C-alpha positions as a printed NumPy array, in Angstrom:
array([[ -0.936,   0.377,   3.826],
       [  2.213,   0.472,   1.682],
       [  5.03 ,   2.902,   3.311],
       [  8.733,   0.702,   1.716],
       [  9.735,  -0.843,  -0.716],
       [  7.534,  -4.302,  -1.76 ],
       [  8.03 ,  -6.659,  -4.219],
       [  5.276,  -9.725,  -4.144],
       [  6.522, -12.224,  -6.121],
       [  3.299, -14.26 ,  -5.111],
       [ -0.242, -14.878,  -6.277],
       [ -2.282, -12.895,  -3.375],
       [ -6.174, -12.698,  -2.32 ],
       [ -6.265,  -9.27 ,  -1.059],
       [ -9.171,  -9.006,   1.911],
       [ -9.1  ,  -5.063,   1.105],
       [ -7.963,  -1.564,  -0.892],
       [ -4.606,  -1.047,  -1.168],
       [ -2.635,   2.13 ,  -0.142],
       [  0.746,   3.316,  -1.305],
       [  1.486,   5.777,   0.168],
       [  4.591,   8.9  ,  -0.771],
       [  7.849,   6.916,  -0.648],
       [  6.368,   3.955,  -0.385],
       [  6.77 ,   1.419,  -3.849],
       [  5.081,  -2.443,  -4.281],
       [  6.207,  -4.566,  -6.909],
       [  3.252,  -7.377,  -8.44 ],
       [  4.509,  -9.829, -10.619],
       [  1.584, -12.484, -10.039],
       [ -2.116, -12.903,  -9.946],
       [ -3.748,  -9.675,  -7.674],
       [ -7.295, -10.393,  -6.169],
       [ -8.83 ,  -7.282,  -5.529],
       [-12.19 ,  -7.79 ,  -3.004],
       [-15.416,  -6.189,  -5.1  ],
       [-15.823,  -2.51 ,  -4.467],
       [-12.2  ,  -1.913,  -3.615],
       [ -8.93 ,  -0.235,  -4.638],
       [ -5.149,   0.2  ,  -4.804],
       [ -4.312,   4.035,  -4.631],
       [ -1.11 ,   5.702,  -5.569],
       [ -0.847,   8.506,  -3.48 ],
       [  1.261,  10.978,  -4.189],
       [  4.554,  10.569,  -3.873],
       [  4.588,   6.782,  -4.241],
       [  4.81 ,   3.907,  -7.867],
       [  3.027,   0.724,  -7.954],
       [  5.036,  -1.19 , -11.099],
       [  3.148,  -3.636, -12.646],
       [  5.294,  -6.657, -13.854],
       [  3.361,  -9.325, -16.484],
       [ -0.129,  -8.959, -13.364],
       [ -3.597,  -9.74 , -14.067],
       [ -5.325,  -7.588, -11.127],
       [ -8.231,  -9.089, -10.777],
       [-12.377,  -9.644,  -8.747],
       [-11.697, -14.138,  -8.867],
       [-15.755, -13.745,  -8.142],
       [-15.926, -11.9  , -11.09 ],
       [-17.749,  -9.236,  -8.362],
       [-16.126,  -5.298,  -9.988],
       [-13.73 ,  -3.525,  -7.978],
       [-12.914,  -0.163,  -8.379],
       [ -9.871,   0.414, -10.51 ],
       [ -6.988,   1.681,  -9.879],
       [ -6.614,   5.623,  -8.971],
       [ -3.14 ,   7.83 ,  -9.401],
       [ -3.524,  10.778,  -7.047],
       [ -1.793,  14.482,  -7.552],
       [ -0.957,  17.338,  -4.763],
       [ -0.017,  19.896,  -5.845],
       [  3.832,  19.316,  -8.257],
       [  3.641,  16.193,  -6.933],
       [  2.313,  12.552,  -8.419],
       [  1.762,   9.264,  -7.653],
       [  2.861,   6.546, -10.099],
       [  1.978,   4.212, -12.151],
       [  4.626,   1.629, -14.12 ],
       [  3.459,  -0.858, -16.896],
       [  5.333,  -4.449, -17.824],
       [  4.64 ,  -6.082, -20.429],
       [  1.199,  -7.114, -20.308],
       [ -0.566,  -6.767, -18.13 ],
       [ -4.992,  -7.323, -17.127],
       [ -6.763,  -5.026, -15.3  ],
       [-10.199,  -7.218, -14.867],
       [-13.881,  -6.331, -13.286],
       [-13.22 ,  -2.924, -12.673],
       [-15.866,  -0.293, -12.206],
       [-13.963,   2.436, -13.815],
       [-11.463,   2.571, -16.56 ],
       [ -8.156,   1.819, -16.344],
       [ -6.576,   3.752, -14.87 ],
       [ -8.541,   6.266, -13.275],
       [ -6.818,   9.385, -12.375],
       [ -8.649,  11.547,  -9.855]])
């Protein structure tokens, strides 16, 4: 769970889902591997910044993708900088629900 302003400038292999809470901001600028079946959620008021990044599952398995949530007039944000690749997802990118 991301609740502050965080910058990941290192390759990561996550072991579970990733949630950006309201008021939180995550900038990812290196490869990020998501576990099978997991998803990235930007809650209303949260921000996900993809900066020349590749999101995928290292083993080629599927994960759920990115969900941008809304609550009333408040909406999660997704910002892309440069060439961003989102691979191995079940749902189209981005998945807004």
